[in-house]
XYZ file of C-alpha atoms in Angstrom:
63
model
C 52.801 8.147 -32.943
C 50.644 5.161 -32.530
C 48.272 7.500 -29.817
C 48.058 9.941 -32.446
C 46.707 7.405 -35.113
C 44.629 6.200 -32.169
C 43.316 9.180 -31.342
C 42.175 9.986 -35.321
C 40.348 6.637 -35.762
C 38.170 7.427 -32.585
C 37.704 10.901 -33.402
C 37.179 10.444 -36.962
C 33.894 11.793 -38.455
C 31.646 8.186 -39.409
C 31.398 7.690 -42.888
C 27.984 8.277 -45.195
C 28.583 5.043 -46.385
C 28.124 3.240 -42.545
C 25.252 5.858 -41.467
C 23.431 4.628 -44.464
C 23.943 0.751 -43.177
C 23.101 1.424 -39.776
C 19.306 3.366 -41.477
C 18.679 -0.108 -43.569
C 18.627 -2.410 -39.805
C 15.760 -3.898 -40.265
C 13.172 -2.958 -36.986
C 11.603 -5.751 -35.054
C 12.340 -7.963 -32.096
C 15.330 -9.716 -31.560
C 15.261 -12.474 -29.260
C 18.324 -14.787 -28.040
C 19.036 -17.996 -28.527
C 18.892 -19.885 -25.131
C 21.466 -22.740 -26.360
C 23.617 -20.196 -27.294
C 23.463 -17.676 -24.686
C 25.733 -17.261 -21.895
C 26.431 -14.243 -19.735
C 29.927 -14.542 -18.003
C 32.260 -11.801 -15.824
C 34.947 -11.494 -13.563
C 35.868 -9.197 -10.191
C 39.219 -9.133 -9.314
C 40.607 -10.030 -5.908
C 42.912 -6.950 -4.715
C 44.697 -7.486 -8.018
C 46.419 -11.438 -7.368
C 43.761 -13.203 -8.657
C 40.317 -12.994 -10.311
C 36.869 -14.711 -9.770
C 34.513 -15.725 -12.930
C 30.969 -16.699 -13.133
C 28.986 -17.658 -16.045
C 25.555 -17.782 -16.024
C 23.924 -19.902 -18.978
C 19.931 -19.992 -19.946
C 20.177 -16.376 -20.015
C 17.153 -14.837 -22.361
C 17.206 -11.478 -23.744
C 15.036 -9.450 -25.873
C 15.219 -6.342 -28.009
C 12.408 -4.487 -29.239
């Protein structure tokens, strides 16, 4: 049962009310915040164990 209500929420139409929000974003550039900005991931190692890195300073920028 819980697939099935799973499965709806994904494949549920979107509503008007959230297209409308996402044609109001504002345009622009977006730029990150350095200070607050970190990019971090892991690999796992055959499954027993996994390695992270985090890289900080990273910039980003949307247009």
């Amino acid at each position: 049962m819980q697939r099935l209500a799973l499965a709806f929420f994904l494949l549920a139409p979107v509503s008007p009310v959230l297209a409308a929000q996402e044609a109001t974003t504002p345009t622009g550039v977006y730029v990150t915040d350095p200070a607050h900005t970190s990019l971090t991931w892991k690999i796992s190692h055959f499954g027993l164990s996994n390695y992270t890195a985090r890289f900080t300073g990273v910039e980003a920028r949307l247009d």
